[in-house]
CSV table of C-alpha atoms in Angstrom, one decimal:
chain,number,residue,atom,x,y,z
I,1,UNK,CA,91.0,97.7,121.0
I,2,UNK,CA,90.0,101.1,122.0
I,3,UNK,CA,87.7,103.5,119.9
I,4,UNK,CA,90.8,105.6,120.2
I,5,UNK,CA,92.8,102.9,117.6
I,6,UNK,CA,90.1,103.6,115.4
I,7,UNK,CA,91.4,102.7,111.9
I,8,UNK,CA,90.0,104.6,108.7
I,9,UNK,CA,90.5,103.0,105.2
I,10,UNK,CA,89.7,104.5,101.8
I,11,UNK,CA,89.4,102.7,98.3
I,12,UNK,CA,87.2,100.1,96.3
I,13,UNK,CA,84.2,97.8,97.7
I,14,UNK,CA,83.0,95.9,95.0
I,15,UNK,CA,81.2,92.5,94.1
I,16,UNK,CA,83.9,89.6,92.7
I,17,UNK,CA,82.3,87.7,90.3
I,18,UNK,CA,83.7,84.2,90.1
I,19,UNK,CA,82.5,82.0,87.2
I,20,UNK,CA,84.2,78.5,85.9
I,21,UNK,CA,81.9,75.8,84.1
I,22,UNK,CA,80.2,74.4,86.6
I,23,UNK,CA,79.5,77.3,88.6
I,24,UNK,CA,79.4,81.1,89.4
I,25,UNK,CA,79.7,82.5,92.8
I,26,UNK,CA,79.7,86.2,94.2
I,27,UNK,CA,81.7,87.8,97.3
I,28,UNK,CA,81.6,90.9,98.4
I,29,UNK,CA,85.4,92.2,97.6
I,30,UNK,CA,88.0,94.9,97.4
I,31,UNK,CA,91.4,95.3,98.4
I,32,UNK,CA,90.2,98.5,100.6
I,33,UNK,CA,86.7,96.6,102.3
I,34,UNK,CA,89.4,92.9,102.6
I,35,UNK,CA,91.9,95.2,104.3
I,36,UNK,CA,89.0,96.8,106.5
I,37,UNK,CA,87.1,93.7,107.2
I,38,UNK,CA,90.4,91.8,108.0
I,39,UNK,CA,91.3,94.7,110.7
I,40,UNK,CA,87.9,94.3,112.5
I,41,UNK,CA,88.3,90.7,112.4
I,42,UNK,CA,91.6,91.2,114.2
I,43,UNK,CA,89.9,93.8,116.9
I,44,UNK,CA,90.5,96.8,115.7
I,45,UNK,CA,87.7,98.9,115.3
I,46,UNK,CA,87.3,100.1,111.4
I,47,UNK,CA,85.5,102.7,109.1
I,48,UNK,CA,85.9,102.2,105.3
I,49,UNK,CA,85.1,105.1,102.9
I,50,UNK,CA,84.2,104.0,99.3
I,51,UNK,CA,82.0,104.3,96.7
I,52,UNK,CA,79.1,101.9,97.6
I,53,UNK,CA,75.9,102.1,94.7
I,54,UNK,CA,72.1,102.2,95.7
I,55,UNK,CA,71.6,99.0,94.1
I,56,UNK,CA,71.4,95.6,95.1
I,57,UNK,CA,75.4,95.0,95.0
I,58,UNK,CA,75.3,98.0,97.4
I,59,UNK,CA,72.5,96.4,99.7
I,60,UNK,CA,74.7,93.1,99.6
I,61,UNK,CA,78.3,95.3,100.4
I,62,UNK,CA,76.3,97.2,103.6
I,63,UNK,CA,74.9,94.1,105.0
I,64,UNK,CA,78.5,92.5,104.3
I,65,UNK,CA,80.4,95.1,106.8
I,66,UNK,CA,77.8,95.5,109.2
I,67,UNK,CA,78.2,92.2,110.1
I,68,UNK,CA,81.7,92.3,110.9
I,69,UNK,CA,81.3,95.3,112.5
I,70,UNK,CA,82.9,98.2,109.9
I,71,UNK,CA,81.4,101.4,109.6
I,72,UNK,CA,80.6,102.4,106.0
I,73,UNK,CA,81.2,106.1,104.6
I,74,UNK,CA,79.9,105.8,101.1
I,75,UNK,CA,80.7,108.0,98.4
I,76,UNK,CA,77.4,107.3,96.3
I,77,UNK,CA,78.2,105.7,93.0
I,78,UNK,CA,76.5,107.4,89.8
I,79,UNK,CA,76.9,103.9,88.1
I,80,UNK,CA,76.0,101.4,90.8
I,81,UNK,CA,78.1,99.5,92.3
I,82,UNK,CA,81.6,98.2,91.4
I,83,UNK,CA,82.0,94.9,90.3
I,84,UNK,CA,84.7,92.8,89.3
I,85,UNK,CA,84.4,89.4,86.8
I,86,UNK,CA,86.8,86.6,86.7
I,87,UNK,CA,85.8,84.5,84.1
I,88,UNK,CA,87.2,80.8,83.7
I,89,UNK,CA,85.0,79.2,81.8
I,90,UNK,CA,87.3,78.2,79.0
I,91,UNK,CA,90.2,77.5,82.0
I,92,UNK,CA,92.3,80.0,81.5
I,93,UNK,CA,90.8,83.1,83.6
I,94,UNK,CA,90.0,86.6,81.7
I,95,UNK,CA,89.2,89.4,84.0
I,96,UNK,CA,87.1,92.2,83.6
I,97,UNK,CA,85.1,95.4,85.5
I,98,UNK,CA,82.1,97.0,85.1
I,99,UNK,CA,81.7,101.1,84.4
I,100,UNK,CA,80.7,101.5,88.2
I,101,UNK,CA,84.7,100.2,88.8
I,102,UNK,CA,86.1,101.8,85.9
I,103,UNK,CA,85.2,105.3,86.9
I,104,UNK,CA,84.9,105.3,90.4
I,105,UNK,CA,85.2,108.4,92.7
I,106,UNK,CA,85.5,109.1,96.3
I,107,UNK,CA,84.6,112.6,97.8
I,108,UNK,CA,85.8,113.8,100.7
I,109,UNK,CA,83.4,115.7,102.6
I,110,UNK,CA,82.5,116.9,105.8
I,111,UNK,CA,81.5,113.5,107.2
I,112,UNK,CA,84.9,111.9,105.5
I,113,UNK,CA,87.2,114.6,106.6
I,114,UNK,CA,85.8,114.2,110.5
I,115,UNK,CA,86.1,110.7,110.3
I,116,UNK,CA,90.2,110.6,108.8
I,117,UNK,CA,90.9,113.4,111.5
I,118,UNK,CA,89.8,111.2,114.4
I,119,UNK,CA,91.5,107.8,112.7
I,120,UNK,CA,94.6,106.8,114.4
I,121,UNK,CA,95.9,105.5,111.1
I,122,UNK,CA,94.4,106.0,107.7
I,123,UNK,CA,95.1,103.1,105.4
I,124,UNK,CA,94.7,103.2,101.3
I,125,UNK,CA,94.0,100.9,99.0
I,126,UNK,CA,93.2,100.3,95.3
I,127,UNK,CA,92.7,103.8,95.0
I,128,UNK,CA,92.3,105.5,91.9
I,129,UNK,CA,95.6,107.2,91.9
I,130,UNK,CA,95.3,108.0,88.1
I,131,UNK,CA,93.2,110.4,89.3
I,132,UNK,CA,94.9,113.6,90.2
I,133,UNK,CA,92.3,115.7,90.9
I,134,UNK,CA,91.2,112.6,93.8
I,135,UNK,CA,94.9,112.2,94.7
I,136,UNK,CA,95.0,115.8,95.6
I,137,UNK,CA,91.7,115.9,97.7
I,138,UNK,CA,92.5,113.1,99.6
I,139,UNK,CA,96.0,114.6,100.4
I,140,UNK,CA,94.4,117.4,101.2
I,141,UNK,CA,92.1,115.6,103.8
I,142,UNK,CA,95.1,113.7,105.5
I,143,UNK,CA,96.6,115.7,108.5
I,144,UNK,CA,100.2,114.2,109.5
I,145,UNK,CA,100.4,111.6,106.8
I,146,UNK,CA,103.9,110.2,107.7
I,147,UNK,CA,103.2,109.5,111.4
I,148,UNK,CA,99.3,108.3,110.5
I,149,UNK,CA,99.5,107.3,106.4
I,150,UNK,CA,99.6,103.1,105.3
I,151,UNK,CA,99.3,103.3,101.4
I,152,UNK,CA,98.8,100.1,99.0
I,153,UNK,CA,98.5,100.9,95.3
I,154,UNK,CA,96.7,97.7,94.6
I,155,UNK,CA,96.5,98.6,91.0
I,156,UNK,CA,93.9,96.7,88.5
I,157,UNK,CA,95.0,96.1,84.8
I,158,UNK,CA,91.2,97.1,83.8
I,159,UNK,CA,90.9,99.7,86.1
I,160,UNK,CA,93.7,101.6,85.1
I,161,UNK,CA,92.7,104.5,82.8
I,162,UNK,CA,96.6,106.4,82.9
I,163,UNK,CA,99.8,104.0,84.2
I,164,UNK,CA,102.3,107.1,84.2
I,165,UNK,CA,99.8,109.4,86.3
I,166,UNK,CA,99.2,106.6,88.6
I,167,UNK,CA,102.7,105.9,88.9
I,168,UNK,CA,103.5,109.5,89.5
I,169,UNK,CA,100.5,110.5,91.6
I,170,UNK,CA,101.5,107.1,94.0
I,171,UNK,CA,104.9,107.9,94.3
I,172,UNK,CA,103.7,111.8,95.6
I,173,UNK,CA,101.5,110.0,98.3
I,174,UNK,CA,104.6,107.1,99.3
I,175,UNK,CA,106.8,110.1,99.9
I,176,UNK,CA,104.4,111.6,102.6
I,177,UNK,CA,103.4,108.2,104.2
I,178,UNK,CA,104.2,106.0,107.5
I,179,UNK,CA,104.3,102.7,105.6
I,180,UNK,CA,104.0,101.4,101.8
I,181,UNK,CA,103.3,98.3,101.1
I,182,UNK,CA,103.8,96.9,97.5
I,183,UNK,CA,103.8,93.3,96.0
I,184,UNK,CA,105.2,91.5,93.0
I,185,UNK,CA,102.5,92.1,90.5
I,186,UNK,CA,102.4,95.4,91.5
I,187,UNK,CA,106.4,96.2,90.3
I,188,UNK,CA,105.3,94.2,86.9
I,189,UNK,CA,102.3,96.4,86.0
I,190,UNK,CA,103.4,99.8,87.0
I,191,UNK,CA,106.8,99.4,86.5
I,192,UNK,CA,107.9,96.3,84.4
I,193,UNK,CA,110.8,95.9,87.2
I,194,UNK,CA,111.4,93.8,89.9
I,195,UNK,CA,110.5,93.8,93.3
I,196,UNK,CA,113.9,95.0,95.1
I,197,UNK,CA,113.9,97.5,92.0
I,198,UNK,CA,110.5,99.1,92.9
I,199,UNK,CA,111.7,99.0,96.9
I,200,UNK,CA,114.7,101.2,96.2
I,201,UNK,CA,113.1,103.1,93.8
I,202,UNK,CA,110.6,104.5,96.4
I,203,UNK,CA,112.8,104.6,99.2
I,204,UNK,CA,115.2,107.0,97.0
I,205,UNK,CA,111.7,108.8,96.2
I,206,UNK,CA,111.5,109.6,100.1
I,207,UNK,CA,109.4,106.6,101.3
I,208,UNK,CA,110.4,105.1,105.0
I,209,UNK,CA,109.5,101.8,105.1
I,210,UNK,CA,108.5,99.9,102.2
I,211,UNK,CA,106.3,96.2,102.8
I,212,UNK,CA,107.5,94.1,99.7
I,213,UNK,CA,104.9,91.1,99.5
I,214,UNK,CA,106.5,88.3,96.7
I,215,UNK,CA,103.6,85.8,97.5
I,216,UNK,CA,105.4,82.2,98.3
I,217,UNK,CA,108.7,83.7,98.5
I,218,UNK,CA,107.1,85.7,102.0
I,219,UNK,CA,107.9,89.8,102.6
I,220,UNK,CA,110.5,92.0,103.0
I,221,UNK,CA,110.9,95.3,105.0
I,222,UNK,CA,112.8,98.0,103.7
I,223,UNK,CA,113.7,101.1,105.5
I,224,UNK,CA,115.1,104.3,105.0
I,225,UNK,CA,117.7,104.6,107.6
I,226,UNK,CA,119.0,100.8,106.2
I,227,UNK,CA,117.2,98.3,108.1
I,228,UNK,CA,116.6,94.8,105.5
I,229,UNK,CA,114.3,92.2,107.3
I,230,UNK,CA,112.6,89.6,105.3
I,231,UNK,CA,110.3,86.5,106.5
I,232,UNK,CA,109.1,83.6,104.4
I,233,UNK,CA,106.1,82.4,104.2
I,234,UNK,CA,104.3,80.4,107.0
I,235,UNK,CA,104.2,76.4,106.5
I,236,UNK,CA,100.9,75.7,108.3
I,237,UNK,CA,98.7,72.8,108.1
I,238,UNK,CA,96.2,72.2,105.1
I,239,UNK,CA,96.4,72.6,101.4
I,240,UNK,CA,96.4,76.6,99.8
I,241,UNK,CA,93.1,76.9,98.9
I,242,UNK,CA,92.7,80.4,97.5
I,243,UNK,CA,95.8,83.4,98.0
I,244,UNK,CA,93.1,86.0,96.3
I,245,UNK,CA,93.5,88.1,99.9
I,246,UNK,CA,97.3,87.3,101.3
I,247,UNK,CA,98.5,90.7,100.5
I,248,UNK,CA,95.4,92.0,101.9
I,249,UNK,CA,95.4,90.1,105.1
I,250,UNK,CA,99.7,91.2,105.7
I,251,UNK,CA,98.5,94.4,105.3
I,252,UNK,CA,95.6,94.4,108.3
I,253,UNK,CA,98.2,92.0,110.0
I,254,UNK,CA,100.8,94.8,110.0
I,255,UNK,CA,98.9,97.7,110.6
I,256,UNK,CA,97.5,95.7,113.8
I,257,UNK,CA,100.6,95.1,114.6
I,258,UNK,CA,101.7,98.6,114.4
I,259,UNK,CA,98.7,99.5,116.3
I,260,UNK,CA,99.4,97.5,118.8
I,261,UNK,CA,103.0,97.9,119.5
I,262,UNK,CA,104.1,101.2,117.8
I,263,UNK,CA,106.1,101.2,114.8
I,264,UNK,CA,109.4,98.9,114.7
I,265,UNK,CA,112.6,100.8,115.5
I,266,UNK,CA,115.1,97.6,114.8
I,267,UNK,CA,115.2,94.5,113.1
I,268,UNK,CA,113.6,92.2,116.0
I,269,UNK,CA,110.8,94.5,115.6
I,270,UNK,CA,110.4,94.2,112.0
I,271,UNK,CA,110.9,90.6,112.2
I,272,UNK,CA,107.7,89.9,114.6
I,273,UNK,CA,105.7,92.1,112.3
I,274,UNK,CA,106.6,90.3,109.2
I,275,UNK,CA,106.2,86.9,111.3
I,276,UNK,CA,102.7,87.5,112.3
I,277,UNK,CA,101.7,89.1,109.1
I,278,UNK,CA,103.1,85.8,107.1
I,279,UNK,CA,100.9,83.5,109.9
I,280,UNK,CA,98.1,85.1,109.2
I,281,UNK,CA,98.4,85.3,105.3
I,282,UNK,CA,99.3,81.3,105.3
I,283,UNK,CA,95.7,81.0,106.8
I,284,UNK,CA,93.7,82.9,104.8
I,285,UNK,CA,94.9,81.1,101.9
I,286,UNK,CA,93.9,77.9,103.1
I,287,UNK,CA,90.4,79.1,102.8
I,288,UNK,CA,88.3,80.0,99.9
I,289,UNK,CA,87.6,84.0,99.0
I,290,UNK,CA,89.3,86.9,100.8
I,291,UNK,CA,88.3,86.7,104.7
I,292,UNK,CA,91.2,87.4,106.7
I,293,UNK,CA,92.1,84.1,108.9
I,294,UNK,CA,93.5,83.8,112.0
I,295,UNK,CA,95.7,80.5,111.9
I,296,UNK,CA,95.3,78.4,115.5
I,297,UNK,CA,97.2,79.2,118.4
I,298,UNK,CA,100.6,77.1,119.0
């Protein structure tokens, strides 16, 4: 793709911390650098913003996205870098994030503001919506959000310092948006409800069209002039290995897509979207950590 489908994202990069008892293994991580990294991998050329440490987590998330080819804005991190630890030692995994994660910022200056204006779609992810002083500067730096705006909450159990000012601060931003995407876990932790619940909930909030992700059960559009289109999951060959980046992965898919072919006006259009987003989550999670995949041409 052109420089001209230049797509900007904003949200975490971060260091996943795997450990079981025989082994512990690092990725560089994020739903916000999996969602950028899976767009360049799909062609489209990326900028993330995010707060990236001078440290050696840092030096390992730079060299990460240069090599697939994303641009890096980074908000520099008082506290290092952002890790996260998933800890299975005793089988049963326990999660947990360091202070870097816990109070991460984002600043949106001059470099950031140039960069969003010139993006031909902003997407968010995992941001710290909790936040509202953030939440209003980054609304603030978003021209046209409903014709150029993807948001994913993405929330973190240990990252979440305030669930109702999340809730109410990512509600604000859904309204104003092109696209929200949401997923299962998602309606459990900021809501306690279920996934059609949370999808009307935001379309009566004013969102258009609301992504539902419900893992093996596939996605479901939802849009605000009526349109329902759902799509299982794709049966490909090989054994799930890992589904830590699926709802990363639809996400990039569908933006792409978007990018690609404009937004969906009917329920064919919706349909292909889902079906290649679905494809190319199926892939990803037949291989270990949270690459995006491209599943072999049929």
């Amino acid at each position: 793709m052109t420089e001209t489908n230049r797509v900007v994202v904003v949200g975490d990069a971060l260091i996943d911390e795997l450990r079981d008892a025989e082994s512990l293994r690092e990725f560089p991580g994020g739903a916000a650098l999996n969602v950028a990294v899976g767009l360049a991998v799909l062609g489209v050329p990326t900028t993330l913003i995010a707060m990236v440490g001078d440290d050696p987590d840092g030096a390992a998330l730079r060299d990460f996205l240069a090599a697939h080819d994303v641009a890096l804005i980074a908000t520099p991190g008082p506290h290092g870098s952002s890790r996260a630890t998933s800890d299975r030692t005793d089988g049963e995994p326990r999660y947990a994030f360091n202070e870097a994660a816990k109070k991460r910022r984002i600043e949106f200056g001059d470099a950031e503001r140039a960069a969003l204006d010139a993006a031909r779609l902003v997407v968010v992810s995992c941001f710290p919506f909790d936040d509202g002083a953030q939440t209003d500067a980054f609304l603030a730096a978003v021209t046209d959000p409903q014709q150029r705006l993807v948001i994913d909450p993405n929330p973190r159990a240990g990252m979440l310092a305030d669930r109702e000012a999340f809730v109410r601060n990512f509600e604000r931003v859904a309204a104003r948006s092109l696209l929200t995407k949401v997923g299962d876990e998602d309606a459990e932790l900021l809501y306690g409800s279920t996934l059609p619940e949370l999808r009307a909930r935001l379309l009566s909030a004013g969102a258009h069209h609301v992504l539902a992700t419900a893992g093996r059960d596939g996605a479901t559009i939802e849009t605000d002039d009526g349109l329902l289109v759902s799509e299982p999951i794709s049966a490909l060959p090989g054994a799930v290995v890992d589904t830590m980046g699926a709802g990363d992965a639809t996400l990039a898919s569908s933006v792409q897509t978007i990018l690609a072919t404009g937004v969906p006006t009917d329920a064919p259009g919706w349909q292909r979207l889902l079906a290649a987003a679905m494809r190319i989550a199926a892939a990803t999670c037949r291989e270990e950590g949270a690459l995006l995949r491209v599943p072999p041409v049929v």
